[in-house]
CSV table of C-alpha atoms in Angstrom, one decimal:
chain,number,residue,atom,x,y,z
A,1,MET,CA,-21.8,-0.9,-6.6
A,2,VAL,CA,-23.0,-3.6,-9.0
A,3,GLN,CA,-21.1,-2.0,-11.9
A,4,ASP,CA,-17.9,-1.9,-9.8
A,5,ALA,CA,-18.4,-5.6,-9.0
A,6,GLU,CA,-18.9,-6.4,-12.6
A,7,ARG,CA,-15.8,-4.5,-13.6
A,8,THR,CA,-13.8,-6.3,-11.0
A,9,THR,CA,-15.1,-9.6,-12.2
A,10,GLU,CA,-14.1,-8.7,-15.8
A,11,ASN,CA,-10.6,-7.8,-14.6
A,12,THR,CA,-10.3,-11.1,-12.8
A,13,THR,CA,-11.6,-13.1,-15.8
A,14,SER,CA,-9.8,-11.3,-18.5
A,15,GLY,CA,-6.7,-9.6,-17.1
A,16,SER,CA,-5.5,-12.1,-14.5
A,17,ARG,CA,-5.6,-15.3,-16.6
A,18,ALA,CA,-2.2,-17.0,-16.8
A,19,GLU,CA,-0.7,-18.7,-19.8
A,20,THR,CA,-1.5,-22.4,-19.5
A,21,GLY,CA,-0.2,-23.7,-22.7
A,22,GLY,CA,2.3,-26.5,-23.0
A,23,PRO,CA,2.3,-30.2,-22.0
A,24,GLY,CA,1.0,-31.5,-18.8
A,25,ASP,CA,-1.8,-30.4,-16.6
A,26,PRO,CA,-2.1,-26.6,-16.9
A,27,GLY,CA,-3.6,-26.2,-13.4
A,28,LEU,CA,-0.8,-28.1,-11.7
A,29,ASP,CA,1.8,-26.3,-13.8
A,30,ARG,CA,0.3,-22.9,-12.7
A,31,ILE,CA,0.5,-23.9,-9.0
A,32,ARG,CA,4.1,-24.9,-9.4
A,33,GLU,CA,4.8,-21.6,-11.2
A,34,VAL,CA,3.3,-19.6,-8.3
A,35,ALA,CA,5.2,-21.6,-5.7
A,36,ARG,CA,8.5,-21.0,-7.6
A,37,GLY,CA,7.7,-17.3,-7.8
A,38,VAL,CA,7.0,-17.0,-4.0
A,39,TRP,CA,10.2,-18.9,-3.3
A,40,ALA,CA,12.3,-16.7,-5.7
A,41,ASP,CA,11.1,-13.4,-4.2
A,42,PRO,CA,13.2,-11.6,-1.6
A,43,TRP,CA,12.1,-12.8,1.9
A,44,TRP,CA,14.4,-10.8,4.2
A,45,THR,CA,13.1,-7.3,3.7
A,46,LEU,CA,12.1,-4.7,6.3
A,47,PRO,CA,8.4,-4.7,5.3
A,48,ASN,CA,8.3,-8.5,5.6
A,49,LEU,CA,9.9,-8.3,9.0
A,50,LEU,CA,7.2,-6.0,10.2
A,51,SER,CA,4.6,-8.4,8.9
A,52,VAL,CA,6.2,-11.3,10.8
A,53,ILE,CA,6.1,-9.1,13.9
A,54,ARG,CA,2.5,-8.6,13.4
A,55,LEU,CA,1.9,-12.3,13.0
A,56,ALA,CA,3.9,-13.0,16.2
A,57,GLY,CA,1.6,-10.7,18.1
A,58,VAL,CA,-1.5,-12.7,17.4
A,59,PRO,CA,-1.0,-15.4,20.1
A,60,VAL,CA,0.1,-12.7,22.5
A,61,PHE,CA,-3.1,-10.7,21.7
A,62,LEU,CA,-5.3,-13.8,22.2
A,63,TRP,CA,-3.6,-14.8,25.5
A,64,LEU,CA,-4.1,-11.2,26.9
A,65,LEU,CA,-7.8,-11.4,26.1
A,66,LEU,CA,-8.4,-14.9,27.4
A,67,GLY,CA,-5.8,-15.3,30.1
A,68,PRO,CA,-5.4,-12.3,32.4
A,69,GLN,CA,-8.1,-10.5,30.4
A,70,ALA,CA,-5.8,-7.5,30.2
A,71,ASP,CA,-7.9,-5.6,27.7
A,72,LEU,CA,-5.8,-2.4,27.7
A,73,LEU,CA,-2.6,-4.4,26.9
A,74,ALA,CA,-4.5,-6.3,24.2
A,75,LEU,CA,-5.7,-3.0,22.8
A,76,LEU,CA,-2.1,-1.8,22.7
A,77,VAL,CA,-1.1,-4.9,20.8
A,78,LEU,CA,-3.9,-4.2,18.3
A,79,VAL,CA,-2.8,-0.6,17.9
A,80,VAL,CA,0.8,-1.6,17.3
A,81,SER,CA,-0.4,-4.1,14.8
A,82,GLY,CA,-2.4,-1.4,13.0
A,83,ALA,CA,0.6,0.9,12.9
A,84,THR,CA,2.9,-1.8,11.5
A,85,ASP,CA,0.3,-2.6,8.9
A,86,TRP,CA,0.4,1.0,7.7
A,87,LEU,CA,4.2,1.2,8.0
A,88,ASP,CA,5.1,-1.9,6.0
A,89,GLY,CA,3.1,-0.8,3.1
A,90,LYS,CA,4.8,2.6,3.1
A,91,LEU,CA,8.2,1.1,3.4
A,92,ALA,CA,7.5,-1.3,0.6
A,93,ARG,CA,6.8,1.7,-1.7
A,94,TRP,CA,9.6,3.9,-0.4
A,95,LEU,CA,12.3,1.1,-0.5
A,96,ASN,CA,10.9,-0.6,-3.6
A,97,GLN,CA,10.8,-3.9,-1.6
A,98,TYR,CA,7.7,-5.5,-3.0
A,99,SER,CA,7.5,-9.3,-2.7
A,100,ARG,CA,4.8,-11.9,-3.2
A,101,ILE,CA,5.4,-13.3,0.3
A,102,GLY,CA,4.8,-9.8,1.7
A,103,GLU,CA,1.5,-9.6,-0.2
A,104,LEU,CA,0.5,-12.9,1.4
A,105,LEU,CA,1.6,-12.1,4.9
A,106,ASP,CA,-0.2,-8.8,5.2
A,107,PRO,CA,-3.8,-10.0,4.6
A,108,ALA,CA,-3.0,-13.2,6.6
A,109,ALA,CA,-2.1,-11.1,9.6
A,110,ASP,CA,-5.4,-9.1,9.3
A,111,ARG,CA,-7.4,-12.3,9.1
A,112,LEU,CA,-5.7,-13.9,12.0
A,113,TYR,CA,-6.3,-10.9,14.2
A,114,ILE,CA,-10.0,-10.9,13.2
A,115,VAL,CA,-10.3,-14.6,13.9
A,116,ALA,CA,-8.5,-14.3,17.3
A,117,THR,CA,-10.7,-11.4,18.3
A,118,LEU,CA,-13.9,-13.2,17.4
A,119,ILE,CA,-12.8,-16.3,19.3
A,120,ALA,CA,-12.0,-14.3,22.4
A,121,PHE,CA,-15.2,-12.3,22.2
A,122,VAL,CA,-17.4,-15.4,21.8
A,123,LEU,CA,-15.7,-17.1,24.8
A,124,ARG,CA,-16.2,-13.9,26.9
A,125,ASP,CA,-19.8,-13.4,25.7
A,126,VAL,CA,-19.1,-10.1,24.1
A,127,ILE,CA,-20.7,-11.1,20.8
A,128,PRO,CA,-23.1,-14.0,19.9
A,129,TRP,CA,-21.5,-17.1,18.5
A,130,TRP,CA,-23.4,-16.9,15.2
A,131,VAL,CA,-21.7,-13.6,14.4
A,132,ALA,CA,-18.3,-15.2,14.7
A,133,VAL,CA,-19.3,-18.3,12.7
A,134,ALA,CA,-20.6,-16.1,9.9
A,135,LEU,CA,-17.5,-14.0,9.6
A,136,VAL,CA,-15.0,-16.9,10.1
A,137,GLY,CA,-17.0,-19.1,7.7
A,138,ARG,CA,-16.7,-16.4,5.0
A,139,ASP,CA,-12.9,-16.5,5.3
A,140,VAL,CA,-12.9,-20.3,5.2
A,141,VAL,CA,-14.9,-20.4,2.0
A,142,LEU,CA,-12.8,-17.8,0.3
A,143,THR,CA,-9.6,-19.5,1.4
A,144,LEU,CA,-10.8,-22.8,-0.1
A,145,CYS,CA,-11.5,-20.9,-3.4
A,146,LEU,CA,-7.8,-19.9,-3.8
A,147,PRO,CA,-6.5,-23.3,-5.0
A,148,VAL,CA,-9.4,-23.6,-7.3
A,149,LEU,CA,-8.5,-20.3,-9.0
A,150,ARG,CA,-4.8,-21.4,-9.2
A,151,TRP,CA,-5.9,-24.7,-10.8
A,152,HIS,CA,-7.7,-22.9,-13.5
A,153,GLY,CA,-4.9,-20.5,-14.1
A,154,TYR,CA,-6.1,-17.4,-12.4
A,155,GLU,CA,-4.6,-15.1,-9.8
A,156,PRO,CA,-6.6,-14.3,-6.6
A,157,PRO,CA,-9.1,-11.5,-7.2
A,158,GLU,CA,-7.8,-8.0,-6.3
A,159,VAL,CA,-9.0,-6.7,-2.9
A,160,HIS,CA,-12.3,-4.9,-3.5
A,161,TYR,CA,-12.9,-1.5,-2.0
A,162,LEU,CA,-15.9,-3.0,-0.1
A,163,GLY,CA,-13.6,-5.5,1.5
A,164,LYS,CA,-11.2,-2.7,2.6
A,165,ALA,CA,-14.1,-0.8,4.1
A,166,ALA,CA,-15.4,-3.8,6.0
A,167,THR,CA,-11.9,-4.5,7.5
A,168,PHE,CA,-11.6,-0.8,8.4
A,169,CYS,CA,-14.9,-0.9,10.2
A,170,LEU,CA,-14.1,-4.2,12.1
A,171,MET,CA,-10.7,-2.9,13.1
A,172,TYR,CA,-12.4,0.1,14.7
A,173,ALA,CA,-15.2,-2.0,16.2
A,174,PHE,CA,-12.9,-4.4,18.0
A,175,PRO,CA,-11.0,-1.8,20.1
A,176,LEU,CA,-14.2,0.0,20.9
A,177,LEU,CA,-15.8,-3.3,22.1
A,178,LEU,CA,-12.8,-3.9,24.3
A,179,LEU,CA,-13.1,-0.4,25.8
A,180,VAL,CA,-16.8,-0.8,26.8
A,181,GLN,CA,-16.1,-4.1,28.7
A,182,ASP,CA,-15.0,-2.0,31.6
A,183,ASP,CA,-17.1,0.6,33.3
A,184,PHE,CA,-15.7,4.0,32.6
A,185,THR,CA,-16.9,7.5,32.1
A,186,GLY,CA,-18.4,7.8,28.6
A,187,ALA,CA,-19.0,4.0,28.2
A,188,ASP,CA,-22.7,4.6,27.5
A,189,VAL,CA,-21.7,6.9,24.6
A,190,VAL,CA,-19.0,4.6,23.2
A,191,ARG,CA,-21.1,1.4,23.4
A,192,PRO,CA,-23.7,2.2,20.6
A,193,ILE,CA,-20.8,3.4,18.4
A,194,ALA,CA,-18.9,0.1,19.0
A,195,TYR,CA,-22.1,-1.9,18.1
A,196,ALA,CA,-22.7,0.3,15.0
A,197,PHE,CA,-19.1,-0.3,13.7
A,198,THR,CA,-19.6,-4.1,14.4
A,199,ALA,CA,-22.9,-4.3,12.6
A,200,TRP,CA,-21.7,-2.3,9.5
A,201,GLY,CA,-18.4,-4.0,9.4
A,202,GLY,CA,-19.9,-7.5,9.7
A,203,ALA,CA,-22.5,-6.8,7.0
A,204,LEU,CA,-19.9,-5.3,4.6
A,205,TYR,CA,-17.5,-8.2,5.3
A,206,LEU,CA,-20.1,-10.7,4.3
A,207,TRP,CA,-21.2,-8.8,1.2
A,208,ALA,CA,-17.6,-8.4,0.1
A,209,GLY,CA,-17.3,-12.2,0.5
A,210,ILE,CA,-20.3,-12.7,-1.8
A,211,LEU,CA,-18.7,-10.5,-4.4
A,212,TYR,CA,-15.4,-12.3,-4.2
A,213,LEU,CA,-17.2,-15.7,-4.5
A,214,GLY,CA,-19.1,-14.4,-7.6
A,215,GLN,CA,-15.7,-13.5,-9.2
A,216,VAL,CA,-14.4,-17.0,-8.5
A,217,ILE,CA,-17.5,-18.6,-10.0
A,218,ALA,CA,-17.3,-16.4,-13.1
A,219,ALA,CA,-13.6,-17.1,-13.6
A,220,VAL,CA,-14.0,-20.9,-13.3
A,221,HIS,CA,-17.0,-20.8,-15.7
A,222,VAL,CA,-14.9,-18.8,-18.3
A,223,ALA,CA,-12.0,-21.3,-17.9
A,224,ARG,CA,-14.2,-24.3,-18.4
A,225,THR,CA,-16.0,-22.7,-21.4
A,226,THR,CA,-12.6,-21.8,-23.0
A,227,ARG,CA,-11.2,-25.3,-22.7
A,228,THR,CA,-14.3,-26.9,-24.2
């Protein structure tokens, strides 16, 4: 695991560095370059449309959990979101409709569903507040790191397999936690499974965040050393 993290850090620091030559502030020039690239990419593609639909489902999902507390309908929204998440990636490959905006929308939708679920679960006393603070805080810290990387001429680090595994566990944990809120046959069996997915997913999510933060620190250190 440590070796994988080191290789990922090397890829970030050596393979993702942008050209920063020329006049002016290289960090600001890089941010402008990325913004132009996102704007120039095709926006109106089928995979992007599915990502927008996923994003539109976030407030509906949150309202179902907190308003009428229609857990089964909220679960259906979550299942549809997961299906579109799988489908938009397939369509992007089949139709060759990759775009930078699509790469940004996809993880943004995942994070928003996670945040919405955590907020609802805390308000409904499904999970303790400190669990939500730890997981949301992790995303806040990493989001604040993105402009720092851009400023120093680096792309965001590639998604680590540990981060994928963490998201996978959490996306299984949340529906299971919803199911066990109502008394039904088999709830006693499902409940420990739901808690296990939550514990493992949360731990992996935080550990992946530490690895990402380490990559950011290493990249910034290399950039400053190179310039001096």
